[in-house]
CSV table of C-alpha atoms in Angstrom, one decimal:
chain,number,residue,atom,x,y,z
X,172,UNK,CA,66.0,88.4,118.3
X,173,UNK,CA,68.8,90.6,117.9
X,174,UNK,CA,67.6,93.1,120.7
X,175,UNK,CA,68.1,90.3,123.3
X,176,UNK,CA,71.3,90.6,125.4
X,177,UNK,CA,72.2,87.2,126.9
X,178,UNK,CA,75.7,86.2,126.5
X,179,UNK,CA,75.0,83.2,124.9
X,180,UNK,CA,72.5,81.9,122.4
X,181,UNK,CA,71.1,79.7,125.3
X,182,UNK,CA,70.7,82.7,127.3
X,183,UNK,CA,68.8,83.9,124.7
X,184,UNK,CA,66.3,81.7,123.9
X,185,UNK,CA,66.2,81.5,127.9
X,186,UNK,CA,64.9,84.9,128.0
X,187,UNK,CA,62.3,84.3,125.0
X,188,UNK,CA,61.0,80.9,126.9
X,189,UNK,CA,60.6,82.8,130.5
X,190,UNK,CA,58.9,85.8,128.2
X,191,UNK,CA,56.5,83.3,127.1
X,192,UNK,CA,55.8,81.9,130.2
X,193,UNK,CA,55.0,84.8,132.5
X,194,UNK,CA,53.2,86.6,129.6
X,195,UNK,CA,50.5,83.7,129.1
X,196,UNK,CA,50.8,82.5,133.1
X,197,UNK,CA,47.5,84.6,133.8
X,198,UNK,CA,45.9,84.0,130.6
X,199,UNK,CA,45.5,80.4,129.7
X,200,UNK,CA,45.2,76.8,131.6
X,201,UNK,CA,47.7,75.0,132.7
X,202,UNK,CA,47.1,72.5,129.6
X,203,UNK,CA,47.0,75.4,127.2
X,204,UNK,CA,50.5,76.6,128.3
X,205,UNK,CA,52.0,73.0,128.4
X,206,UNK,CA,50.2,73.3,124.3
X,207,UNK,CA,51.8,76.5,123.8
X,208,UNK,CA,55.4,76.1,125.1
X,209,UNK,CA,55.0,72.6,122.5
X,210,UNK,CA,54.3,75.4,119.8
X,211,UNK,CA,56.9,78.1,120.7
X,212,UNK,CA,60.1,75.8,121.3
X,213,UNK,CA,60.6,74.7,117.8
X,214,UNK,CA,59.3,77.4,116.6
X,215,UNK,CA,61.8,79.5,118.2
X,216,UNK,CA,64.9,77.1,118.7
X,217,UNK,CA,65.5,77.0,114.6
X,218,UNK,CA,65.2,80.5,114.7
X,219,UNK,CA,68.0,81.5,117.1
X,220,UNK,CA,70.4,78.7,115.6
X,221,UNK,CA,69.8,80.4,112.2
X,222,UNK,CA,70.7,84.0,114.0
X,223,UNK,CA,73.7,81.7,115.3
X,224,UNK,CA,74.7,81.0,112.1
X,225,UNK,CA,74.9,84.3,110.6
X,226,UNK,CA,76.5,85.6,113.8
X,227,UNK,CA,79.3,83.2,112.7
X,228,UNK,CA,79.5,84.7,109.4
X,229,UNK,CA,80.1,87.7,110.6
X,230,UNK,CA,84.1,87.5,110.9
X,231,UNK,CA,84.4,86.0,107.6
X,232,UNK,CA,87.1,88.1,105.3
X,233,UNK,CA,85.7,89.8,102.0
X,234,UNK,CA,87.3,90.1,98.5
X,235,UNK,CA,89.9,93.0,98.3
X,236,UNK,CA,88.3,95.5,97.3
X,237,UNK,CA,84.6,94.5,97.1
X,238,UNK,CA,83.3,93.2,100.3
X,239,UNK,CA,83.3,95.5,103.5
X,240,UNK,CA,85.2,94.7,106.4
X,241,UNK,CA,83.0,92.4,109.0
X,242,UNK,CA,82.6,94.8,111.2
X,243,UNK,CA,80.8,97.1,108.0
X,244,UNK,CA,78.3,94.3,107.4
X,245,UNK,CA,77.2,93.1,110.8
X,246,UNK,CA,74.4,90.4,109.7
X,247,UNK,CA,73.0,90.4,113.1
X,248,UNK,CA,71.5,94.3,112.4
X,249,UNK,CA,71.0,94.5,108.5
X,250,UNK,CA,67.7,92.3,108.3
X,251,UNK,CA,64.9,93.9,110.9
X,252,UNK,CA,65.8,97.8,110.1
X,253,UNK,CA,66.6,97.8,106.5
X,254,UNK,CA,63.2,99.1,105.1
X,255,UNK,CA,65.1,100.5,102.0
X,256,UNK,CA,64.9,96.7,100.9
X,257,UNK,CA,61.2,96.4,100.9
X,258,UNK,CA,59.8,92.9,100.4
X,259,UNK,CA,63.0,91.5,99.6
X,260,UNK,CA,64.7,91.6,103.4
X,261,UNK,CA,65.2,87.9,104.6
X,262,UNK,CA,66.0,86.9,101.4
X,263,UNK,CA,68.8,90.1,100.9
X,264,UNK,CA,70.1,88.9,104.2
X,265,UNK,CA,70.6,85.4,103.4
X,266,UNK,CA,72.2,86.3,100.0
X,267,UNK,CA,74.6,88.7,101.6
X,268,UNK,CA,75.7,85.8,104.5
X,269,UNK,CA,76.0,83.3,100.9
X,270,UNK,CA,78.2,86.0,99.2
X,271,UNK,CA,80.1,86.4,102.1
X,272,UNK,CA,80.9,82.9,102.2
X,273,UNK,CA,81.8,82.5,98.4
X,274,UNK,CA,84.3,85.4,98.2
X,275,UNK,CA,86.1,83.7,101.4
X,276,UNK,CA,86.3,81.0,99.3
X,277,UNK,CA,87.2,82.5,96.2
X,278,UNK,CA,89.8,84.6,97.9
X,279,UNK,CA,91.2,82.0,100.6
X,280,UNK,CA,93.7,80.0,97.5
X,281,UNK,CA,93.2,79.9,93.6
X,282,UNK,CA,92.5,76.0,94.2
X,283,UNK,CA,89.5,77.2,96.0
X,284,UNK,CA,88.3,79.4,93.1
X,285,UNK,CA,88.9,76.6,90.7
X,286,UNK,CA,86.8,74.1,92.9
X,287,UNK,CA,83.8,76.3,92.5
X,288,UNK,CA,83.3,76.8,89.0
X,289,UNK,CA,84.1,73.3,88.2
X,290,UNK,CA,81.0,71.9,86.8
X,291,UNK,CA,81.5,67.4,87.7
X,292,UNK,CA,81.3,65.0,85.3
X,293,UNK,CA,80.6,60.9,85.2
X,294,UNK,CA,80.9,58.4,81.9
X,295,UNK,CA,77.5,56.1,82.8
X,296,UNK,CA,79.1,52.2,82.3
X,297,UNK,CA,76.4,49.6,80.5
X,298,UNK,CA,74.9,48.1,84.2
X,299,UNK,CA,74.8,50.6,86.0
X,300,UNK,CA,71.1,51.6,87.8
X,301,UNK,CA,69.5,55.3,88.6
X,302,UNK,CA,67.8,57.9,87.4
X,303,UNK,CA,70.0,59.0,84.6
X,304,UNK,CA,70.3,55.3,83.3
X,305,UNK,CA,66.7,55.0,83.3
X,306,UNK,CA,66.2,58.5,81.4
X,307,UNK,CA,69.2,56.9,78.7
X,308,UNK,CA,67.2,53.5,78.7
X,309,UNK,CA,63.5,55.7,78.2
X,310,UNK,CA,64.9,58.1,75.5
X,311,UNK,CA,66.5,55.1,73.3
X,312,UNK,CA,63.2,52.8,73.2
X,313,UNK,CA,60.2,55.2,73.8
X,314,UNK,CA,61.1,58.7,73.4
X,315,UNK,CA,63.0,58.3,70.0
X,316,UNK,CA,60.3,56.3,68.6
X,317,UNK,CA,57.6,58.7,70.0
X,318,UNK,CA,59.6,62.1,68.7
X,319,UNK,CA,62.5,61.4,66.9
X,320,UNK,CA,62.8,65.1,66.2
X,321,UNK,CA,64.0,65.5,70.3
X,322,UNK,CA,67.2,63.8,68.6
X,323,UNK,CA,68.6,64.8,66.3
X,324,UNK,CA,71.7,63.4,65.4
X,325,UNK,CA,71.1,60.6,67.5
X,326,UNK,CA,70.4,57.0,66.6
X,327,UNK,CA,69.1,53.8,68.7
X,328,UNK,CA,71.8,51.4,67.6
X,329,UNK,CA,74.5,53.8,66.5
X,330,UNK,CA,74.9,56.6,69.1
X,331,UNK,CA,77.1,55.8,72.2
X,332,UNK,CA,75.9,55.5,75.6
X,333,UNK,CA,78.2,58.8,76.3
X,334,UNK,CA,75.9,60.0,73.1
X,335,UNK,CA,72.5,59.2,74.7
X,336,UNK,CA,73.8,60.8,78.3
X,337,UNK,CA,74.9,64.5,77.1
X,338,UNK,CA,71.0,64.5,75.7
X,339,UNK,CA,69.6,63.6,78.9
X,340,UNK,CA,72.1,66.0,80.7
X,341,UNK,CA,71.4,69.1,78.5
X,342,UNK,CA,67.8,69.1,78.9
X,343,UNK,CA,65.5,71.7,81.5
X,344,UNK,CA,65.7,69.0,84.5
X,345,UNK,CA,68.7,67.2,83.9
X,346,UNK,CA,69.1,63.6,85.6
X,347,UNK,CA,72.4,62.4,84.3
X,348,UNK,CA,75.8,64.6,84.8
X,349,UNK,CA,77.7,66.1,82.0
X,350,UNK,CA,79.5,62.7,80.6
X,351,UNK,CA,83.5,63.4,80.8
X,352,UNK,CA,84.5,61.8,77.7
X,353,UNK,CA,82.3,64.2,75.3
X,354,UNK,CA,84.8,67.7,75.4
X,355,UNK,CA,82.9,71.0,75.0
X,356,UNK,CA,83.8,73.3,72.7
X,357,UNK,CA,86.9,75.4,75.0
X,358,UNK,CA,86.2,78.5,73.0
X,359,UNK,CA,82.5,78.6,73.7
X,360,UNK,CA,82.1,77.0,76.9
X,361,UNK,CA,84.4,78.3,79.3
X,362,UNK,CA,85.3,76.2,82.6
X,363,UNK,CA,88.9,77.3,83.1
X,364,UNK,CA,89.2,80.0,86.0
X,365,UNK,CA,87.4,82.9,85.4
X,366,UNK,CA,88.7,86.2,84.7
X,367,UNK,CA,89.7,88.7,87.6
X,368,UNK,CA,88.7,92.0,87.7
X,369,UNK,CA,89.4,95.1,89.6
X,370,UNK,CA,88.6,98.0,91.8
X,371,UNK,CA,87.1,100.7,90.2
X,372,UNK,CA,89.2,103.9,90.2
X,373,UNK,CA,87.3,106.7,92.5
X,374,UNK,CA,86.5,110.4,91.6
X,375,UNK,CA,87.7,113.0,93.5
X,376,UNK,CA,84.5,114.4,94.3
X,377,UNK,CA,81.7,112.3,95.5
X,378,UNK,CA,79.4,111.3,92.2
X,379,UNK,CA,76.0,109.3,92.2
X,380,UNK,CA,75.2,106.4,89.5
X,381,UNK,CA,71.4,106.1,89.4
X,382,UNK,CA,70.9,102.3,87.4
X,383,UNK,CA,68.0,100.6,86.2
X,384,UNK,CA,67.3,96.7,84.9
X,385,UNK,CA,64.1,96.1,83.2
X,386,UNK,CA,62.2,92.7,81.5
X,387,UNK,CA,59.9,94.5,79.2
X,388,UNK,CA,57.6,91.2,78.4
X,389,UNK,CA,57.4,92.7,75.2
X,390,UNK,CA,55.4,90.0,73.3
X,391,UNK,CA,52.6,90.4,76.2
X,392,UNK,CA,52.8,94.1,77.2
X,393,UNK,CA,53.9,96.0,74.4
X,394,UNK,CA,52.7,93.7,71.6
X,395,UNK,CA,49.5,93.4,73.0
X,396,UNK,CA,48.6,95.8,75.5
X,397,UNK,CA,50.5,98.5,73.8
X,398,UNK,CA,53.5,98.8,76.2
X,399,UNK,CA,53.1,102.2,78.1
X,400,UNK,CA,52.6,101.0,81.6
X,401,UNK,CA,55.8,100.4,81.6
X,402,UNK,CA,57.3,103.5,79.6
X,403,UNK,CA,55.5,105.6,82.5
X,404,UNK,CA,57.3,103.5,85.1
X,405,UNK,CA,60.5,104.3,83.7
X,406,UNK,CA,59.4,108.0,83.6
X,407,UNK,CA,57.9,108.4,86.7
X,408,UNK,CA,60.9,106.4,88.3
X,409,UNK,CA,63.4,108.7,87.1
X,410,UNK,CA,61.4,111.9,87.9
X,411,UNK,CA,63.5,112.6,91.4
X,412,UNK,CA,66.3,111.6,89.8
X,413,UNK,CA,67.5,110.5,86.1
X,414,UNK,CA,68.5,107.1,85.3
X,415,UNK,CA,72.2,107.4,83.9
X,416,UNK,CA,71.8,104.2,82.6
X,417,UNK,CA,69.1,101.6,81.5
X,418,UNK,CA,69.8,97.7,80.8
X,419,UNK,CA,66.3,96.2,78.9
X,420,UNK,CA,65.7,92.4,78.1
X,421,UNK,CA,62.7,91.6,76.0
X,422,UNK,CA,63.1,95.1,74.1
X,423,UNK,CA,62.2,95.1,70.1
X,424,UNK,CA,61.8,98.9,69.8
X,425,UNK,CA,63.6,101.7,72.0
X,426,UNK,CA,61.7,104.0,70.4
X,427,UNK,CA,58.0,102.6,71.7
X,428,UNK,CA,59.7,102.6,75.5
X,429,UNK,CA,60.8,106.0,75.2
X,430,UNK,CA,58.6,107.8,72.8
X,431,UNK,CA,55.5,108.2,74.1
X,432,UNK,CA,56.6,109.6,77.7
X,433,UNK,CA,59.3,112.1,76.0
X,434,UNK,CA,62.4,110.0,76.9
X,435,UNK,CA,63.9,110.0,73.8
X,436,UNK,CA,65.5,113.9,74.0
X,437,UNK,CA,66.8,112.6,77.3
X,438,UNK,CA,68.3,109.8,76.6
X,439,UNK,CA,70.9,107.6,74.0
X,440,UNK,CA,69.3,103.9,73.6
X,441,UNK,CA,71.1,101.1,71.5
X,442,UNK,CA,69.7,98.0,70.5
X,443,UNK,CA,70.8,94.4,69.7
X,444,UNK,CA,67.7,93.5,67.1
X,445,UNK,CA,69.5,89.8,67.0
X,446,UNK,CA,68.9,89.3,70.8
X,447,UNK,CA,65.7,92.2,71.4
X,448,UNK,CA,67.9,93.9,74.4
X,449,UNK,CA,69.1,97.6,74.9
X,450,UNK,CA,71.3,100.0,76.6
X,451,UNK,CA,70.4,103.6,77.0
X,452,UNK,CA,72.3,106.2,78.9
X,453,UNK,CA,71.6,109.7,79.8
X,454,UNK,CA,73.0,112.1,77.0
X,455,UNK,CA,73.7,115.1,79.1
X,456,UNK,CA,75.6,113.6,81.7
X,457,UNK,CA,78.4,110.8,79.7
X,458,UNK,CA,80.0,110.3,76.6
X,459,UNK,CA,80.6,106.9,74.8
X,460,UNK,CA,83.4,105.7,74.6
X,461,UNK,CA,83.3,101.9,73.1
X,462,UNK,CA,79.9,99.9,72.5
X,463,UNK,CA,79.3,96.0,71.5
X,464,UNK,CA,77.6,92.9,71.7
X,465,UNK,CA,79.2,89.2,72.5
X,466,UNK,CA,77.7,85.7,73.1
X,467,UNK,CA,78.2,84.6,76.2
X,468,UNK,CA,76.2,81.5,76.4
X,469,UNK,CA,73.3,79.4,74.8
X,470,UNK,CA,69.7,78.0,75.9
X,471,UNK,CA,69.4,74.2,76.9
X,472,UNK,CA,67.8,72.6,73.6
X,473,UNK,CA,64.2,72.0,75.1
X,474,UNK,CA,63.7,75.5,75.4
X,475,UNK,CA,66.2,76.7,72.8
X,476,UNK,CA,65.6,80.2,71.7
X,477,UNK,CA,69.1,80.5,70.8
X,478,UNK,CA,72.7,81.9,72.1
X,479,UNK,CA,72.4,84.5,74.4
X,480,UNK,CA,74.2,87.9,74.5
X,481,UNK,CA,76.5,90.5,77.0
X,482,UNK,CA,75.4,94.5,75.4
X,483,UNK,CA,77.9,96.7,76.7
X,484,UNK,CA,78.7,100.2,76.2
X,485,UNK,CA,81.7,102.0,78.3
X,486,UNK,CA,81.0,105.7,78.9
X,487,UNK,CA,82.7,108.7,80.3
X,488,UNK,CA,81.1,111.0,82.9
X,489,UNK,CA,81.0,114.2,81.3
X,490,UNK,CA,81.8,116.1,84.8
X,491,UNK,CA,84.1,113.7,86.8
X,492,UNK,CA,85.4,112.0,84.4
X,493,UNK,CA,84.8,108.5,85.9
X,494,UNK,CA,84.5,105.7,83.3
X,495,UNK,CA,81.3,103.4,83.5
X,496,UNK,CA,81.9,99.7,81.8
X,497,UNK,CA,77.6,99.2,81.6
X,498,UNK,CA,77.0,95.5,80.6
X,499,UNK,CA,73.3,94.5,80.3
X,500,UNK,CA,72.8,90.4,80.1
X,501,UNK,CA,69.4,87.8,79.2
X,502,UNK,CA,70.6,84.9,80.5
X,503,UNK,CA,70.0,81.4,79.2
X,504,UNK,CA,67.0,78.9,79.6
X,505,UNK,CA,66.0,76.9,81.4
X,506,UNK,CA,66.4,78.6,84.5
X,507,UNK,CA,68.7,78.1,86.7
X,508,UNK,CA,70.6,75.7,84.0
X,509,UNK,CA,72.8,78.2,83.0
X,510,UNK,CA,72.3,77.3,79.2
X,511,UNK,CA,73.9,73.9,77.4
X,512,UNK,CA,77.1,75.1,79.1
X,513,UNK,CA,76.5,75.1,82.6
X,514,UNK,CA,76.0,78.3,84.8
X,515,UNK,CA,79.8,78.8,85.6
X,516,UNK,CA,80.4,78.9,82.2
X,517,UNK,CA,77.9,81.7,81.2
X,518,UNK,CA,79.7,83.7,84.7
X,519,UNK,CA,83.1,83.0,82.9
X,520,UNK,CA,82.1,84.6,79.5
X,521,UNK,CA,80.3,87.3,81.1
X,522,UNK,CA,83.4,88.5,83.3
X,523,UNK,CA,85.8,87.9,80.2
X,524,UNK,CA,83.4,90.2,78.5
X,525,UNK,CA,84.6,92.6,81.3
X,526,UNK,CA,88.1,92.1,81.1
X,527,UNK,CA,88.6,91.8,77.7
X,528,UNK,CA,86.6,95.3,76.7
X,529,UNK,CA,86.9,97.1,80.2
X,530,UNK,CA,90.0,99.0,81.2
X,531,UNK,CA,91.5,98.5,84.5
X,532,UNK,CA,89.9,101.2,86.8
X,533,UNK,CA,86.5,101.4,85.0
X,534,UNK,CA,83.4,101.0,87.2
X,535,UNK,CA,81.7,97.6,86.3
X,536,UNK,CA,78.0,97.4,86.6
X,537,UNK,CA,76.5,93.9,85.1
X,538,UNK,CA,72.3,94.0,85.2
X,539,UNK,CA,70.0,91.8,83.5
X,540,UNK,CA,67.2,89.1,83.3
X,541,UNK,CA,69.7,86.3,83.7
X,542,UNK,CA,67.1,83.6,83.8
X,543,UNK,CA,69.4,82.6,86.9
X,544,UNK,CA,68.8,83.3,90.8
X,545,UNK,CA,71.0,82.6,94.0
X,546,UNK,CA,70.7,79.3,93.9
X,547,UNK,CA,72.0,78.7,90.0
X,548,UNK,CA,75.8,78.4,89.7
X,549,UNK,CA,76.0,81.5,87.3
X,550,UNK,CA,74.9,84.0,90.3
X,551,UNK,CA,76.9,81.5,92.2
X,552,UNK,CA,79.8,82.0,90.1
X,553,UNK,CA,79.6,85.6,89.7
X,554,UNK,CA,80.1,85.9,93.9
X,555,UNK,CA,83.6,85.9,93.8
X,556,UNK,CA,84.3,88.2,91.6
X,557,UNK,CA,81.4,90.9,92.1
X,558,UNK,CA,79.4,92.4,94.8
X,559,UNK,CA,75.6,91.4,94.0
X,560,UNK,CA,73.7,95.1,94.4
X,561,UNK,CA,70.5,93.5,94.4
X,562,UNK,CA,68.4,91.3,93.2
X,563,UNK,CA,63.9,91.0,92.3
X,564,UNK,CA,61.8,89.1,93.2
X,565,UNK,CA,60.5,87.3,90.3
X,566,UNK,CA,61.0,84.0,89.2
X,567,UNK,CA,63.0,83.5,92.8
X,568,UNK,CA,65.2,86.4,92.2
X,569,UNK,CA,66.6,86.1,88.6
X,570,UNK,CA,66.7,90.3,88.1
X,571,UNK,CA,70.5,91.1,88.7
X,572,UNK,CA,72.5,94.0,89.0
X,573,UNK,CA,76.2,93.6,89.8
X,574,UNK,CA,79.4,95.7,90.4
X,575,UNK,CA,82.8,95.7,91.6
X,576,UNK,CA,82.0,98.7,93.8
X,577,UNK,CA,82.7,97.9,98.0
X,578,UNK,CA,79.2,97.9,99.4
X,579,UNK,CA,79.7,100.9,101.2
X,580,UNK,CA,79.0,103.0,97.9
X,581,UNK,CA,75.5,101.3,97.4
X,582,UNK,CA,73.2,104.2,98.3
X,583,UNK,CA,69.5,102.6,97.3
X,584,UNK,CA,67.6,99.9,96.0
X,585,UNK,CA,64.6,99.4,95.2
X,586,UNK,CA,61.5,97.2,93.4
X,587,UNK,CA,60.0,99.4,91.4
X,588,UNK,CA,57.0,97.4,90.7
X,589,UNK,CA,55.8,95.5,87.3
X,590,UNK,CA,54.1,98.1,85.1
X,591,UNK,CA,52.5,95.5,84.1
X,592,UNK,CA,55.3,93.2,82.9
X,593,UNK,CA,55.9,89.8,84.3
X,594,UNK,CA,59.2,91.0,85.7
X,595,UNK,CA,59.9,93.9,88.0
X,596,UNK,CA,61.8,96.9,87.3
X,597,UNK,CA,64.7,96.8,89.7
X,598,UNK,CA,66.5,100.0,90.3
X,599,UNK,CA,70.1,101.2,92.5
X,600,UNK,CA,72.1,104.0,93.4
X,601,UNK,CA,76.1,103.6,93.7
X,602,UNK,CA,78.3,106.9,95.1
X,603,UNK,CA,81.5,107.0,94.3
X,604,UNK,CA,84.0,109.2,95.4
X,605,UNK,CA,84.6,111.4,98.5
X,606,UNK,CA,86.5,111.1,102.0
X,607,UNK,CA,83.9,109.2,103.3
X,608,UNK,CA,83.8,106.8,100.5
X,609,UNK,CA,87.8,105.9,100.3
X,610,UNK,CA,88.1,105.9,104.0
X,611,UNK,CA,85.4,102.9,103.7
X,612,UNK,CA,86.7,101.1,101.1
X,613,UNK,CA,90.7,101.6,102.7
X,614,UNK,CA,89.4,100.0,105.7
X,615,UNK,CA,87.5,97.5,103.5
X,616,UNK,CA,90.9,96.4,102.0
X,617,UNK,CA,93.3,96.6,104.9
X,618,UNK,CA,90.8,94.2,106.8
X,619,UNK,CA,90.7,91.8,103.8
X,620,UNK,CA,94.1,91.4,103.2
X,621,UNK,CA,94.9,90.9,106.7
């Protein structure tokens, strides 16, 4: 525990062991202590080597611009008195120590960077054993004959082994790797290095960016149960303080979410009817400035729904005059997959989405459903190049919001519950602007680039 104070991680558990020991010494047998210390040694060994670990971490260098300096994010203290982070504490620590790591190695050397998002490929050769040739050798004599309509455009005696082993990689549980010889589509699927981005340009005047990111499980909740559990969340949320903007996956109909709890005076909604999400933003506080919709990647085809979208909308802040680049993002199925591209593919195509419609200095924020949670290379991907704000709980963690904001300007999180959806409503606040806030992210910078 971090409240120990031996100089060494052997002191440490020391002091935990002898703890043990005197504490019990009046209390149970002789037996039952020689039972207990059985208990408490690997119990408590693994933990201490695991506070080792992020101890190490500690020194690592962030991205310019986006990750405090080591001595902002102290892992040792952010996991036992962080209440602001609710259920989601271990896991925000462990994501934090990951990130960490990523953006060292995303920074370190391009060659790095590259080595990351590279997703490997292998050409299967007739002979050779494993799973993936026994998945080829199943789909060719049973599962063809069984559904033929899993193939299309594949034949028995006609398609190539390579053929048979794309199918078998671009399925929800893949068990061959992507064959090298069959090229993807360069314009769609992105696996050059990805785009970089910026830091955002500050206000003179500290400012406060209150965001939510919202699954609205609309077939289920709104469909059936008539949707205003969660149009009350939203509400209720926002009482304290207004949203300034709102990123929705599974949304048919802005005007059922806002309607019925008087939302729609308040706020400016958008919505892609080709991929059911939406963008709102606060009307009295920003100004539009540039609004659209791109594909950034596609499901696997045994859950195909389709290609999925990046909404964006870039606004102006009707006081400060700071410029929000809002992108909201339902990622691909399966999860995890990253989509019949790979998950570094669908990061690449959501930051080029950024780069390409974004102006240097704008405030990024990325949220979504992305179907995708730390351990999927999209999230994985996105490290690098953005600070993860914070992340759900559902699914593993596949609620998102990102930004290219230093960590010192996240104010709040916070799980906002389900409202009856299958997904929570996750919320943040980001403050920009202020001594305070470029002294941080000056330090933040000098320390990364030394």
């Amino acid at each position: 525990p971090f409240w120990l104070k031996g100089s060494s991680e052997t002191d440490r558990f020391l002091q935990v062991f002898n703890v043990i020991k005197e504490t019990t010494a009046s209390m149970v047998s002789n037996s039952g202590r020689l039972m207990l210390f059985a208990v408490a040694v690997p119990v408590l060994l693994p933990i201490l080597l695991v506070r080792s670990a992020a101890d190490s971490l500690v020194d690592l260098p962030g991205k310019a611009g986006l990750f405090e300096a080591a001595s902002d994010i102290d892992l040792r203290n952010d996991d036992e008195r962080q209440a602001d982070h609710g259920d989601a504490v271990v896991a925000g620590c462990a994501v934090k120590a990951l990130q960490l790591r990523a953006a060292r190695a995303g920074s370190a050397d391009s060659s790095n960077a590259d080595e990351l998002d590279e997703e490997g490929c292998h050409d299967m050769q007739e002979g050779e054993g494993g799973a993936c040739m026994k998945s080829i050798i199943w789909s060719k004599s049973e599962g063809y004959t069984a559904h033929p309509d899993w193939y299309t455009g594949l034949n028995p005696a006609t398609s190539t082994l390579a053929e048979w082993q794309l199918k078998a990689w671009n399925t929800s549980h893949p068990t061959c790797p992507r064959p090298c010889s069959i090229k993807l589509d360069d314009n769609w699927c992105m696996l050059n290095s990805a785009p970089e981005l910026w830091e955002p340009t500050l206000p003179g005047s500290p400012m406060e960016i209150k965001i939510l990111s919202y699954n609205l499980f609309w077939w289920n909740l709104f469909k059936i149960h008539g949707g205003r559990s969660a149009s009350e969340l939203i509400k209720r949320s926002g009482e304290s303080k207004p949203f300034d903007v709102i990123g929705l996956q599974e949304c048919e109909d802005t005007d059922k979410v806002f309607g019925p709890v008087g939302l729609l005076s308040e706020y400016t909604p958008f919505h892609d009817s080709d991929k059911n999400i939406c963008i709102a933003f606060r009307t009295s506080a920003w100004t539009k400035l540039g609004y659209g919709v791109s594909e950034v990647a596609g499901d696997m085809h045994t859950e195909y729904y389709g290609r999925r979208s990046a909404q964006w909308i870039r606004l102006q802040h009707n006081d400060s005059k700071l410029v929000l680049f809002f992108v909201n993002h339902h990622g691909p199925l399966s999860v995890n997959s990253g989509g019949e591209c790979g998950g570094a593919s669908t990061a690449h195509n959501l930051l080029k989405v950024m780069a390409t419609n974004a102006v240097k200095g704008d405030t990024v924020v990325l949220v979504g459903d992305f179907n995708a949670n730390a351990a999927s290379r999209t999230v994985q991907s996105l490290w690098p190049k953005l600070l993860q704000v914070y992340n759900g709980i559902a699914f593993g963690g596949v609620d998102n919001i990102f930004s290219n904001v230093g960590r010192s300007s996240i104010s709040s999180t916070e799980d906002l519950g389900s409202g009856g959806s299958d997904h929570h409503a996750i919320a943040a606040v980001i403050t920009l602007g202020g001594v305070a806030n470029q002294s941080a992210n000056q330090s933040a910078n000098q320390s990364a680039n030394q």
